[in-house]
CSV table of C-alpha atoms in Angstrom, one decimal:
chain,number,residue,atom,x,y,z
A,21,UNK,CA,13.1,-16.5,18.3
A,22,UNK,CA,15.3,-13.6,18.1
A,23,UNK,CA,18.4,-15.8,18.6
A,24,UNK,CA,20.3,-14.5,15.4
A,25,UNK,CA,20.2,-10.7,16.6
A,26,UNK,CA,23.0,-8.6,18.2
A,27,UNK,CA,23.8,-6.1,20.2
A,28,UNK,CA,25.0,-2.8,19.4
A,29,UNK,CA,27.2,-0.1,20.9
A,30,UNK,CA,25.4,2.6,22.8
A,31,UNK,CA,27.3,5.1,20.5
A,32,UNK,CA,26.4,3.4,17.5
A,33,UNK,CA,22.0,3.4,18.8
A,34,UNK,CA,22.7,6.9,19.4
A,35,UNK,CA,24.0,7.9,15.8
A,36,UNK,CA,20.8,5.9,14.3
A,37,UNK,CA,18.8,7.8,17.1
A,38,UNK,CA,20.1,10.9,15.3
A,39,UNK,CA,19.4,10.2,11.6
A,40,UNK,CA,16.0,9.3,12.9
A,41,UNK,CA,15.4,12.5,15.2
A,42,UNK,CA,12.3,14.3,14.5
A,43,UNK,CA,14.9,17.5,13.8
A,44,UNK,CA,15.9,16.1,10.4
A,45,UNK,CA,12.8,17.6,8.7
A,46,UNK,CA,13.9,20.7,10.3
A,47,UNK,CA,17.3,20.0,9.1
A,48,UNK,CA,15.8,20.3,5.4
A,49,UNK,CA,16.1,17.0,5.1
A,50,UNK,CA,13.5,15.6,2.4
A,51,UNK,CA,11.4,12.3,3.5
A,52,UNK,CA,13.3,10.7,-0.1
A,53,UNK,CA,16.9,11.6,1.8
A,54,UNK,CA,15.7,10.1,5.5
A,55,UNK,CA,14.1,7.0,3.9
A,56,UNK,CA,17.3,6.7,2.1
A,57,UNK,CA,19.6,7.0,4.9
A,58,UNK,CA,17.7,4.4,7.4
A,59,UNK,CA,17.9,2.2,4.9
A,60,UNK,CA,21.9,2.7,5.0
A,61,UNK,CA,21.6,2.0,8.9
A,62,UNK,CA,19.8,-0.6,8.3
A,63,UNK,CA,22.8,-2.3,6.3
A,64,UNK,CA,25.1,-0.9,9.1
A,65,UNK,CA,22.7,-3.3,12.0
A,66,UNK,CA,22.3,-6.4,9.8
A,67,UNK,CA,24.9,-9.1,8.9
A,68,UNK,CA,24.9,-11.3,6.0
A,69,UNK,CA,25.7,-14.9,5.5
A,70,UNK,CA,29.5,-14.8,4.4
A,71,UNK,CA,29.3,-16.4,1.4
A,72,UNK,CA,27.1,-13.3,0.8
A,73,UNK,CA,29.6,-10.5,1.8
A,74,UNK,CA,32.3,-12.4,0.2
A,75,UNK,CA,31.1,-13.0,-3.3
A,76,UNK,CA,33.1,-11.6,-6.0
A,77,UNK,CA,31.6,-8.4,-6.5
A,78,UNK,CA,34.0,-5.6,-4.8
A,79,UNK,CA,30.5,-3.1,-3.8
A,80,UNK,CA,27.7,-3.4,-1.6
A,81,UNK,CA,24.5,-3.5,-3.5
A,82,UNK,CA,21.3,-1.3,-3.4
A,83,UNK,CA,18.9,-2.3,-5.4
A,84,UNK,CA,15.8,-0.1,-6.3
A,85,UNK,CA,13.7,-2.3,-7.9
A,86,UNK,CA,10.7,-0.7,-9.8
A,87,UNK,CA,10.1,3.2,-10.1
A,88,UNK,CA,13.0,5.4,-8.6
A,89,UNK,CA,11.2,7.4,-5.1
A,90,UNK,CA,14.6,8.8,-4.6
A,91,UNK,CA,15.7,11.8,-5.8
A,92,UNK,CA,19.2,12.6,-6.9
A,93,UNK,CA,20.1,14.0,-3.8
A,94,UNK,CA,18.8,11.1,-1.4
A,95,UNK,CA,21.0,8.9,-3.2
A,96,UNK,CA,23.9,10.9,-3.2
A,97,UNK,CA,23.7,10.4,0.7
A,98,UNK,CA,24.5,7.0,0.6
A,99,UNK,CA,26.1,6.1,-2.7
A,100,UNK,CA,29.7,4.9,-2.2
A,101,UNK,CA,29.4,5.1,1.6
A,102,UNK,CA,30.8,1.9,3.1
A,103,UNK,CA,29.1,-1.0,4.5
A,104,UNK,CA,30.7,-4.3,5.6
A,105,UNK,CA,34.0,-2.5,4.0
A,106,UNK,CA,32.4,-1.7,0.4
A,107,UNK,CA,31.1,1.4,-1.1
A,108,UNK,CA,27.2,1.3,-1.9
A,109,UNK,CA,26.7,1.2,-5.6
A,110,UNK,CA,22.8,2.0,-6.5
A,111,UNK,CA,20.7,-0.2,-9.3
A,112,UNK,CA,17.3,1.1,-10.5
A,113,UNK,CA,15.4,-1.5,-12.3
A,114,UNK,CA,13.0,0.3,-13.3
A,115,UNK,CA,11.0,-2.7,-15.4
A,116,UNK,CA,10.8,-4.4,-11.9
A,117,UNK,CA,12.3,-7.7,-13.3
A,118,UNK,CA,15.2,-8.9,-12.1
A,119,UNK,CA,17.4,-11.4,-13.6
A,120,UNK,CA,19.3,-14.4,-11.2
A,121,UNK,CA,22.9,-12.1,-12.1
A,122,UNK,CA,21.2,-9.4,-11.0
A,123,UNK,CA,20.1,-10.5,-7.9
A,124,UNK,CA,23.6,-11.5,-7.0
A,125,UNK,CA,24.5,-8.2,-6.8
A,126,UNK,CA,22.0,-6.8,-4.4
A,127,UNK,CA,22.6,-7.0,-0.3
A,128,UNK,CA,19.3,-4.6,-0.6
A,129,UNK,CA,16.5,-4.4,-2.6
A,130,UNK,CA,14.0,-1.3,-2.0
A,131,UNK,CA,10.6,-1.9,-3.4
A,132,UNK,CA,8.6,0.6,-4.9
A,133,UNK,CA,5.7,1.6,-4.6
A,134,UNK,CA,4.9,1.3,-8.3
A,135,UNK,CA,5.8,-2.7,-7.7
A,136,UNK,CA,2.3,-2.9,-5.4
A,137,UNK,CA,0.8,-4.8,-7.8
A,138,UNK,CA,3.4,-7.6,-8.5
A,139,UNK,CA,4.6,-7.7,-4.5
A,140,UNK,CA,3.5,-11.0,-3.9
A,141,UNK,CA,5.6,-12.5,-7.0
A,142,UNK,CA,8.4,-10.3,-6.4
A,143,UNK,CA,8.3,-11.2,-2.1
A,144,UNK,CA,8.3,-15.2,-3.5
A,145,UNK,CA,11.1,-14.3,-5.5
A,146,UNK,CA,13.4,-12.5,-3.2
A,147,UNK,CA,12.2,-14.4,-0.2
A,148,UNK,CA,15.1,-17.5,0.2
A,149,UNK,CA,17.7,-14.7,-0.9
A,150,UNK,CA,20.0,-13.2,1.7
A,151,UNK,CA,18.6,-9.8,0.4
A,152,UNK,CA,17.4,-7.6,2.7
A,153,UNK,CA,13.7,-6.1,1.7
A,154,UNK,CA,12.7,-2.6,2.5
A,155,UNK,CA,9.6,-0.6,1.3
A,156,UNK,CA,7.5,1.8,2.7
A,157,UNK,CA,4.3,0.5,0.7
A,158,UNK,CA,1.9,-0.2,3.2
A,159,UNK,CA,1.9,-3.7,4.8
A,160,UNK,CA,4.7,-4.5,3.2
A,161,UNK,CA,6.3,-6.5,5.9
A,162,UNK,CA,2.8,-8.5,6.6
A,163,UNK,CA,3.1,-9.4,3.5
A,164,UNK,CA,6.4,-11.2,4.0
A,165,UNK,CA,8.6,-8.2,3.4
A,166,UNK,CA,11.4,-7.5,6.3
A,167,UNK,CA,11.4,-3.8,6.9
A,168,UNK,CA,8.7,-1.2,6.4
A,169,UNK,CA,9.0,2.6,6.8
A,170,UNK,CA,6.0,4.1,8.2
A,171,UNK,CA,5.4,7.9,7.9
A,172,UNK,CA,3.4,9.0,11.1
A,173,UNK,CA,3.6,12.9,11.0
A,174,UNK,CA,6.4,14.2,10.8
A,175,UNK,CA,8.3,11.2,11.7
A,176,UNK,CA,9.5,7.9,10.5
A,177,UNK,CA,8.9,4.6,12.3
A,178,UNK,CA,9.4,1.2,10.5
A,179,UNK,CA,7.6,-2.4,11.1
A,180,UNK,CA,10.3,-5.3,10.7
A,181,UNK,CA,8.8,-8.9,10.1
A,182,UNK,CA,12.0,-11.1,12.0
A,183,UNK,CA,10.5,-14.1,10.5
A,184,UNK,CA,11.0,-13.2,6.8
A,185,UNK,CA,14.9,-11.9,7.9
A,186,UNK,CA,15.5,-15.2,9.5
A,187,UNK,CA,14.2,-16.8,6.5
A,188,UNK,CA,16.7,-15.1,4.2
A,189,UNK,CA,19.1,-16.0,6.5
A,190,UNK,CA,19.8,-12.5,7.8
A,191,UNK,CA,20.6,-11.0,11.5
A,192,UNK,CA,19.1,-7.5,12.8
A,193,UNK,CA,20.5,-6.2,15.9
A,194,UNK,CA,18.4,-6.7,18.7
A,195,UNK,CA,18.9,-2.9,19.4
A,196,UNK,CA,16.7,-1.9,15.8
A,197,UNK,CA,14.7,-4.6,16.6
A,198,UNK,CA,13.4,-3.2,20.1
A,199,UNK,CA,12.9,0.2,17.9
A,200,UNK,CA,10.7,-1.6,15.7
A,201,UNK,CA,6.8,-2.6,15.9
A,202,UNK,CA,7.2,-6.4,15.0
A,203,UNK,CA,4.8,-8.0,12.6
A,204,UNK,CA,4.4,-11.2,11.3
A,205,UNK,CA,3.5,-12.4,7.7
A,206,UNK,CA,-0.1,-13.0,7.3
A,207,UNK,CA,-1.4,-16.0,5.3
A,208,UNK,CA,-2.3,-14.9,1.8
C-alpha cells in the first residue's frame, strides 16, 4: 500500500520534530506561522512526478486557494525558501476558482476554510493533479483531501489520506506518514 513512501534521515525527522514541538507556541509562534511551516515540511517529505518538478516554471508553487488564514508574517516564513531547488512563491485566489494555467503552477494548494462549502467540487477538481492538498477544515482528508492539520490543545497533529496522494501520483515519506493518523476517503 505504502509502496511509493521513503525514508528520511534521522536528522532531517528530528528538524520536523522541532517545528512541530509543543515549545513553538512558547516560542511566540502564532498557529497561522506553524500551520504555514508544516506545510513547507510537508513539501520537503513529498516527491513529485518529474514532469511536475520540471515544468517551465522556475518556483515552487503555494497555492492558497479561497480566503487568506495566513497572516503576513506566516507567509513570510516560507516565501522564497527552497524546495526541490526553487524558491516558494505564494498565490491567494481568493475567488476560489482556479483556471487549468493556474493550476500548473501550484505543487500546493491550501484550502480554506471559507472553501467548506464548494470542497467536494474543488477535491474532484484537484484530485488527478500532482498537487498536494492541505487544509485544516475538518475531515478534510475523509473527504478525499491528502493532509489535514488538526489543532488538539496546544498542539498540531495532521491526518494524511495515502490513498488520495497516490492518486495524484505523489510520494510522502514513510517517516511523516508513521507521524500521521491515516484516514481514508469516505463514500460521498
Amino acid at each position: 500500500m505504502f509502496s511509493t513512501l521513503k525514508a528520511i534521515p534521522g536528522f532531517t525527522l528530528a528538524l520536523l520534530m522541532y517545528i512541530v514541538a509543543p515549545t513553538a507556541y512558547e516560542q511566540g509562534l502564532g498557529e497561522d506561522t506553524l500551520k504555514a511551516l508544516y506545510s513547507y515540511k510537508f513539501a520537503l517529505f513529498t516527491d513529485w512526478p518529474v514532469t511536475k518538478l520540471n515544468d517551465s516554471n522556475n518556483t515552487f508553487g503555494f497555492c492558497i486557494i479561497g480566503r487568506n488564514p495566513f497572516g503576513q508574517a506566516a507567509l513570510d516564513t516560507i516565501q522564497d525558501k527552497p524546495v526541490k531547488n526553487k524558491p516558494i512563491q505564494i498565490e491567494v485566489f481568493n475567488s476560489g476558482v482556479l483556471t487549468e494555467a493556474s493550476l500548473n503552477n501550484c505543487h500546493i494548494a491550501y484550502i480554506s476554510h471559507s472553501e467548506s462549502q464548494n470542497l467536494p467540487t474543488l477535491l474532484s477538481s484537484l484530485q488527478p493533479l500532482p498537487i498536494l492538498t492541505i487544509s485544516d477544515i475538518s475531515n478534510f482528508s475523509a473527504h478525499g483531501g491528502m493532509i489535514t492539520l488538526v489543532k488538539s490543545g496546544e498542539h498540531i497533529q495532521f491526518q494524511i489520506n495515502p490513498n488520495a496522494v497516490n492518486e495524484a501520483g505523489l510520494s510522502i515519506s514513510s517517516k511523516i506518514i508513521e507521524l500521521a493518523t491515516l484516514v481514508n476517503t469516505t463514500p460521498r
